[in-house]
Amino acid sequence: MLSHNIDISFKRIQQLAVPALIAGIAEPVLSSTDAAVVGNIAENSVEALAAVGIVGSFLSMLIWILGQTRSAISTIISQNLGAGKLEDIKVLPAQAIYFNIILSIIVLGSTYFFVKEIFMLLNAKGLVLSLSIDYYNIRVWGFPLTLFTFAVFGIFRGLQNTFWPMIVAIIGASLNIGLDFMLVYGIDGIVEPMGVKGAAWASLAAQAVMAILALVLLLIKTDVSLKLRLPLHPEIKRLISMSLNLFIRSFSLNVALVLAVREATAISDETVAAHTIAANIWLFTAFFIDGYGAAGNLLSGRLLGAKDYPNLWLLTKRVVKYNLVVAVFLMIICAILYKPMGLLFSNDDAVLTVFYGVFFMVIVMQPINAIAFTLDSIFKGLGEMGWLRNTLLVATFIGFVPVLYISKYTGWGILGIWCAFIVWMLFRAGMLIYFYKKKYYPLAIK
């Protein structure tokens, strides 16, 4: 029997999942649009696409690591909402937002002056290195804006509202697409073509608009105050603890992503360009799947706060099932659009040949991704950040890294890189299934 207090019906899950899905793909849309547009410029398209891929992987690493405070904020708010104690944490959101802003400034300052060395470590050289630096030096200023937006999204999600983050994301992504075409290619007699720099300015403008909209909506659609009040709320300790575990988790996650880019770059410019296309599609599908994961995240935290374990198990089964359907749908779409997807990002025959030789691996991963990402989101809602940390550490350093370097020395090329990704996702899905059955399933059947 469903809880009378917390609705986990199909309709309610759709109400949370669909807007969360659209909001979730905003960041990969920014990177994917940049990649697709610069990959089709008239000159140096391979090097431009490689540069966007290298910088995109590095910026995604920073955003994913520090953006995890969004999940921590959402978890704490949703659990207190479920327990009927929302009024007790009214000073926490402002403290969390300022915490995010300070973190972003520290990280920006620590990377900005070493950008050349960072990209050289990723095997960028020559024109690719020069374009990477140009692209990064503009896009990096959107980093604090994105973390602020993420924190606001976390507040809305904790309050079980995914609609307004969706609106912000739609506006930001639409603006980015329009500006990309305008600034990268130029408009005759009006705007000079700016190439890679134009893509960076387009993303920065979109991130600024999203941050402003998020701020306005937070002030007019919620009772949350941005006035910083002391002393620090007791829950700030749990917020920092959760965030620290998620930082370590995301660092491990991005070790895999960055090592993949590094090894692809070491093979050839065409290989890293093809890997950039595959990775952008993979990330896009991951965030697509994460829509239902977000619904599971929000509702699981609220159910845990209410100690409603039977419905927590029912919710988990439902959301996993829905996401497996989504995964099959994505597989069919990708298979039908196998050739057009490559042409969307590049017109270089050498790049497309490499991409078409590996894209099938991105497709077959989708059901594994569905299980792993869904449980990952539910575990965030439950506050199980320690287990999420351990899962990524094991998956990365016992699963991904050994397969990556074995494949390198056996000459598997880009196929070896994506074999490592498949092993990585199998570890992630398997460990989360094991822990859920060990801890939460027994509580549900008591």
PDB file of N, CA and C in Angstrom, residues 41-98:
ATOM      1  N   ILE A  41      33.862  23.606 -38.366  1.00  0.00           N
ATOM      2  CA  ILE A  41      34.398  24.849 -38.915  1.00  0.00           C
ATOM      3  C   ILE A  41      35.285  24.535 -40.117  1.00  0.00           C
ATOM      4  N   ALA A  42      35.522  25.535 -40.926  1.00  0.00           N
ATOM      5  CA  ALA A  42      36.208  25.311 -42.210  1.00  0.00           C
ATOM      6  C   ALA A  42      37.671  24.923 -42.037  1.00  0.00           C
ATOM      7  N   GLU A  43      38.374  25.523 -41.064  1.00  0.00           N
ATOM      8  CA  GLU A  43      39.801  25.267 -40.900  1.00  0.00           C
ATOM      9  C   GLU A  43      40.089  24.664 -39.519  1.00  0.00           C
ATOM     10  N   ASN A  44      41.037  23.719 -39.498  1.00  0.00           N
ATOM     11  CA  ASN A  44      41.525  23.133 -38.249  1.00  0.00           C
ATOM     12  C   ASN A  44      40.401  22.535 -37.404  1.00  0.00           C
ATOM     13  N   SER A  45      39.407  21.922 -38.047  1.00  0.00           N
ATOM     14  CA  SER A  45      38.263  21.396 -37.298  1.00  0.00           C
ATOM     15  C   SER A  45      38.664  20.246 -36.378  1.00  0.00           C
ATOM     16  N   VAL A  46      39.608  19.408 -36.808  1.00  0.00           N
ATOM     17  CA  VAL A  46      40.045  18.283 -35.969  1.00  0.00           C
ATOM     18  C   VAL A  46      40.712  18.797 -34.701  1.00  0.00           C
ATOM     19  N   GLU A  47      41.624  19.769 -34.860  1.00  0.00           N
ATOM     20  CA  GLU A  47      42.318  20.322 -33.697  1.00  0.00           C
ATOM     21  C   GLU A  47      41.356  21.072 -32.775  1.00  0.00           C
ATOM     22  N   ALA A  48      40.393  21.784 -33.365  1.00  0.00           N
ATOM     23  CA  ALA A  48      39.411  22.524 -32.563  1.00  0.00           C
ATOM     24  C   ALA A  48      38.543  21.569 -31.758  1.00  0.00           C
ATOM     25  N   LEU A  49      38.098  20.484 -32.399  1.00  0.00           N
ATOM     26  CA  LEU A  49      37.275  19.491 -31.710  1.00  0.00           C
ATOM     27  C   LEU A  49      38.072  18.810 -30.607  1.00  0.00           C
ATOM     28  N   ALA A  50      39.332  18.506 -30.879  1.00  0.00           N
ATOM     29  CA  ALA A  50      40.189  17.896 -29.859  1.00  0.00           C
ATOM     30  C   ALA A  50      40.352  18.832 -28.664  1.00  0.00           C
ATOM     31  N   ALA A  51      40.553  20.121 -28.930  1.00  0.00           N
ATOM     32  CA  ALA A  51      40.732  21.103 -27.855  1.00  0.00           C
ATOM     33  C   ALA A  51      39.481  21.212 -26.990  1.00  0.00           C
ATOM     34  N   VAL A  52      38.315  21.279 -27.628  1.00  0.00           N
ATOM     35  CA  VAL A  52      37.060  21.354 -26.875  1.00  0.00           C
ATOM     36  C   VAL A  52      36.874  20.093 -26.034  1.00  0.00           C
ATOM     37  N   GLY A  53      37.263  18.937 -26.579  1.00  0.00           N
ATOM     38  CA  GLY A  53      37.157  17.692 -25.828  1.00  0.00           C
ATOM     39  C   GLY A  53      38.058  17.670 -24.610  1.00  0.00           C
ATOM     40  N   ILE A  54      39.284  18.138 -24.761  1.00  0.00           N
ATOM     41  CA  ILE A  54      40.243  18.143 -23.651  1.00  0.00           C
ATOM     42  C   ILE A  54      39.791  19.111 -22.555  1.00  0.00           C
ATOM     43  N   VAL A  55      39.450  20.334 -22.963  1.00  0.00           N
ATOM     44  CA  VAL A  55      39.010  21.321 -21.977  1.00  0.00           C
ATOM     45  C   VAL A  55      37.683  20.898 -21.346  1.00  0.00           C
ATOM     46  N   GLY A  56      36.790  20.358 -22.168  1.00  0.00           N
ATOM     47  CA  GLY A  56      35.497  19.910 -21.650  1.00  0.00           C
ATOM     48  C   GLY A  56      35.644  18.847 -20.587  1.00  0.00           C
ATOM     49  N   SER A  57      36.574  17.916 -20.785  1.00  0.00           N
ATOM     50  CA  SER A  57      36.779  16.856 -19.795  1.00  0.00           C
ATOM     51  C   SER A  57      37.330  17.423 -18.504  1.00  0.00           C
ATOM     52  N   PHE A  58      38.242  18.398 -18.615  1.00  0.00           N
ATOM     53  CA  PHE A  58      38.828  18.995 -17.415  1.00  0.00           C
ATOM     54  C   PHE A  58      37.805  19.835 -16.656  1.00  0.00           C
ATOM     55  N   LEU A  59      37.037  20.663 -17.373  1.00  0.00           N
ATOM     56  CA  LEU A  59      36.019  21.479 -16.715  1.00  0.00           C
ATOM     57  C   LEU A  59      34.915  20.615 -16.114  1.00  0.00           C
ATOM     58  N   SER A  60      34.544  19.542 -16.822  1.00  0.00           N
ATOM     59  CA  SER A  60      33.541  18.627 -16.273  1.00  0.00           C
ATOM     60  C   SER A  60      34.033  18.014 -14.976  1.00  0.00           C
ATOM     61  N   MET A  61      35.331  17.706 -14.935  1.00  0.00           N
ATOM     62  CA  MET A  61      35.906  17.157 -13.709  1.00  0.00           C
ATOM     63  C   MET A  61      35.726  18.138 -12.556  1.00  0.00           C
ATOM     64  N   LEU A  62      36.078  19.410 -12.774  1.00  0.00           N
ATOM     65  CA  LEU A  62      35.954  20.410 -11.714  1.00  0.00           C
ATOM     66  C   LEU A  62      34.496  20.607 -11.308  1.00  0.00           C
ATOM     67  N   ILE A  63      33.612  20.706 -12.302  1.00  0.00           N
ATOM     68  CA  ILE A  63      32.190  20.939 -12.019  1.00  0.00           C
ATOM     69  C   ILE A  63      31.586  19.757 -11.283  1.00  0.00           C
ATOM     70  N   TRP A  64      31.912  18.539 -11.722  1.00  0.00           N
ATOM     71  CA  TRP A  64      31.346  17.357 -11.079  1.00  0.00           C
ATOM     72  C   TRP A  64      31.862  17.185  -9.661  1.00  0.00           C
ATOM     73  N   ILE A  65      33.146  17.487  -9.454  1.00  0.00           N
ATOM     74  CA  ILE A  65      33.699  17.316  -8.111  1.00  0.00           C
ATOM     75  C   ILE A  65      33.068  18.309  -7.138  1.00  0.00           C
ATOM     76  N   LEU A  66      33.094  19.592  -7.495  1.00  0.00           N
ATOM     77  CA  LEU A  66      32.604  20.607  -6.581  1.00  0.00           C
ATOM     78  C   LEU A  66      31.089  20.791  -6.656  1.00  0.00           C
ATOM     79  N   GLY A  67      30.483  20.379  -7.756  1.00  0.00           N
ATOM     80  CA  GLY A  67      29.034  20.483  -7.879  1.00  0.00           C
ATOM     81  C   GLY A  67      28.280  19.463  -7.051  1.00  0.00           C
ATOM     82  N   GLN A  68      29.006  18.567  -6.362  1.00  0.00           N
ATOM     83  CA  GLN A  68      28.347  17.544  -5.563  1.00  0.00           C
ATOM     84  C   GLN A  68      27.643  18.112  -4.343  1.00  0.00           C
ATOM     85  N   THR A  69      27.977  19.355  -3.985  1.00  0.00           N
ATOM     86  CA  THR A  69      27.239  19.975  -2.882  1.00  0.00           C
ATOM     87  C   THR A  69      25.752  20.100  -3.225  1.00  0.00           C
ATOM     88  N   ARG A  70      25.424  20.128  -4.513  1.00  0.00           N
ATOM     89  CA  ARG A  70      24.007  20.151  -4.917  1.00  0.00           C
ATOM     90  C   ARG A  70      23.286  18.932  -4.361  1.00  0.00           C
ATOM     91  N   SER A  71      23.897  17.763  -4.509  1.00  0.00           N
ATOM     92  CA  SER A  71      23.274  16.536  -4.018  1.00  0.00           C
ATOM     93  C   SER A  71      23.174  16.533  -2.500  1.00  0.00           C
ATOM     94  N   ALA A  72      24.208  17.047  -1.835  1.00  0.00           N
ATOM     95  CA  ALA A  72      24.188  17.088  -0.373  1.00  0.00           C
ATOM     96  C   ALA A  72      23.093  18.020   0.129  1.00  0.00           C
ATOM     97  N   ILE A  73      22.969  19.191  -0.497  1.00  0.00           N
ATOM     98  CA  ILE A  73      21.912  20.145  -0.115  1.00  0.00           C
ATOM     99  C   ILE A  73      20.539  19.518  -0.334  1.00  0.00           C
ATOM    100  N   SER A  74      20.355  18.935  -1.513  1.00  0.00           N
ATOM    101  CA  SER A  74      19.072  18.314  -1.848  1.00  0.00           C
ATOM    102  C   SER A  74      18.715  17.204  -0.862  1.00  0.00           C
ATOM    103  N   THR A  75      19.695  16.378  -0.518  1.00  0.00           N
ATOM    104  CA  THR A  75      19.462  15.258   0.406  1.00  0.00           C
ATOM    105  C   THR A  75      19.016  15.751   1.774  1.00  0.00           C
ATOM    106  N   ILE A  76      19.717  16.713   2.328  1.00  0.00           N
ATOM    107  CA  ILE A  76      19.398  17.206   3.667  1.00  0.00           C
ATOM    108  C   ILE A  76      18.024  17.863   3.696  1.00  0.00           C
ATOM    109  N   ILE A  77      17.728  18.672   2.671  1.00  0.00           N
ATOM    110  CA  ILE A  77      16.426  19.337   2.636  1.00  0.00           C
ATOM    111  C   ILE A  77      15.297  18.325   2.474  1.00  0.00           C
ATOM    112  N   SER A  78      15.455  17.355   1.571  1.00  0.00           N
ATOM    113  CA  SER A  78      14.376  16.388   1.339  1.00  0.00           C
ATOM    114  C   SER A  78      14.154  15.494   2.551  1.00  0.00           C
ATOM    115  N   GLN A  79      15.232  15.111   3.252  1.00  0.00           N
ATOM    116  CA  GLN A  79      15.079  14.282   4.450  1.00  0.00           C
ATOM    117  C   GLN A  79      14.376  15.049   5.562  1.00  0.00           C
ATOM    118  N   ASN A  80      14.721  16.317   5.723  1.00  0.00           N
ATOM    119  CA  ASN A  80      14.040  17.140   6.732  1.00  0.00           C
ATOM    120  C   ASN A  80      12.596  17.415   6.348  1.00  0.00           C
ATOM    121  N   LEU A  81      12.339  17.525   5.046  1.00  0.00           N
ATOM    122  CA  LEU A  81      10.970  17.692   4.581  1.00  0.00           C
ATOM    123  C   LEU A  81      10.136  16.462   4.927  1.00  0.00           C
ATOM    124  N   GLY A  82      10.704  15.260   4.683  1.00  0.00           N
ATOM    125  CA  GLY A  82      10.003  14.030   4.996  1.00  0.00           C
ATOM    126  C   GLY A  82       9.755  13.852   6.481  1.00  0.00           C
ATOM    127  N   ALA A  83      10.683  14.358   7.300  1.00  0.00           N
ATOM    128  CA  ALA A  83      10.552  14.235   8.755  1.00  0.00           C
ATOM    129  C   ALA A  83       9.724  15.367   9.355  1.00  0.00           C
ATOM    130  N   GLY A  84       9.254  16.315   8.520  1.00  0.00           N
ATOM    131  CA  GLY A  84       8.468  17.432   9.008  1.00  0.00           C
ATOM    132  C   GLY A  84       9.269  18.458   9.788  1.00  0.00           C
ATOM    133  N   LYS A  85      10.553  18.602   9.458  1.00  0.00           N
ATOM    134  CA  LYS A  85      11.437  19.510  10.201  1.00  0.00           C
ATOM    135  C   LYS A  85      12.058  20.575   9.301  1.00  0.00           C
ATOM    136  N   LEU A  86      11.368  20.963   8.256  1.00  0.00           N
ATOM    137  CA  LEU A  86      11.934  21.896   7.283  1.00  0.00           C
ATOM    138  C   LEU A  86      12.266  23.252   7.908  1.00  0.00           C
ATOM    139  N   GLU A  87      11.435  23.689   8.846  1.00  0.00           N
ATOM    140  CA  GLU A  87      11.650  24.993   9.473  1.00  0.00           C
ATOM    141  C   GLU A  87      12.964  25.035  10.251  1.00  0.00           C
ATOM    142  N   ASP A  88      13.426  23.850  10.683  1.00  0.00           N
ATOM    143  CA  ASP A  88      14.645  23.790  11.496  1.00  0.00           C
ATOM    144  C   ASP A  88      15.910  24.110  10.702  1.00  0.00           C
ATOM    145  N   ILE A  89      15.833  24.073   9.363  1.00  0.00           N
ATOM    146  CA  ILE A  89      17.046  24.273   8.561  1.00  0.00           C
ATOM    147  C   ILE A  89      16.953  25.508   7.673  1.00  0.00           C
ATOM    148  N   LYS A  90      16.155  26.499   8.071  1.00  0.00           N
ATOM    149  CA  LYS A  90      15.911  27.645   7.190  1.00  0.00           C
ATOM    150  C   LYS A  90      17.162  28.491   6.929  1.00  0.00           C
ATOM    151  N   VAL A  91      18.174  28.433   7.816  1.00  0.00           N
ATOM    152  CA  VAL A  91      19.403  29.221   7.583  1.00  0.00           C
ATOM    153  C   VAL A  91      20.438  28.427   6.787  1.00  0.00           C
ATOM    154  N   LEU A  92      20.206  27.141   6.583  1.00  0.00           N
ATOM    155  CA  LEU A  92      21.203  26.291   5.933  1.00  0.00           C
ATOM    156  C   LEU A  92      21.416  26.605   4.449  1.00  0.00           C
ATOM    157  N   PRO A  93      20.356  26.819   3.634  1.00  0.00           N
ATOM    158  CA  PRO A  93      20.580  27.036   2.197  1.00  0.00           C
ATOM    159  C   PRO A  93      21.552  28.178   1.890  1.00  0.00           C
ATOM    160  N   ALA A  94      21.420  29.314   2.579  1.00  0.00           N
ATOM    161  CA  ALA A  94      22.321  30.435   2.318  1.00  0.00           C
ATOM    162  C   ALA A  94      23.756  30.066   2.667  1.00  0.00           C
ATOM    163  N   GLN A  95      23.939  29.373   3.777  1.00  0.00           N
ATOM    164  CA  GLN A  95      25.289  28.953   4.169  1.00  0.00           C
ATOM    165  C   GLN A  95      25.879  28.003   3.141  1.00  0.00           C
ATOM    166  N   ALA A  96      25.033  27.113   2.602  1.00  0.00           N
ATOM    167  CA  ALA A  96      25.510  26.159   1.591  1.00  0.00           C
ATOM    168  C   ALA A  96      25.907  26.867   0.303  1.00  0.00           C
ATOM    169  N   ILE A  97      25.141  27.867  -0.106  1.00  0.00           N
ATOM    170  CA  ILE A  97      25.450  28.607  -1.331  1.00  0.00           C
ATOM    171  C   ILE A  97      26.777  29.351  -1.192  1.00  0.00           C
ATOM    172  N   TYR A  98      26.991  30.006  -0.068  1.00  0.00           N
ATOM    173  CA  TYR A  98      28.257  30.717   0.134  1.00  0.00           C
ATOM    174  C   TYR A  98      29.428  29.739   0.196  1.00  0.00           C
TER     175      TYR A  98
END
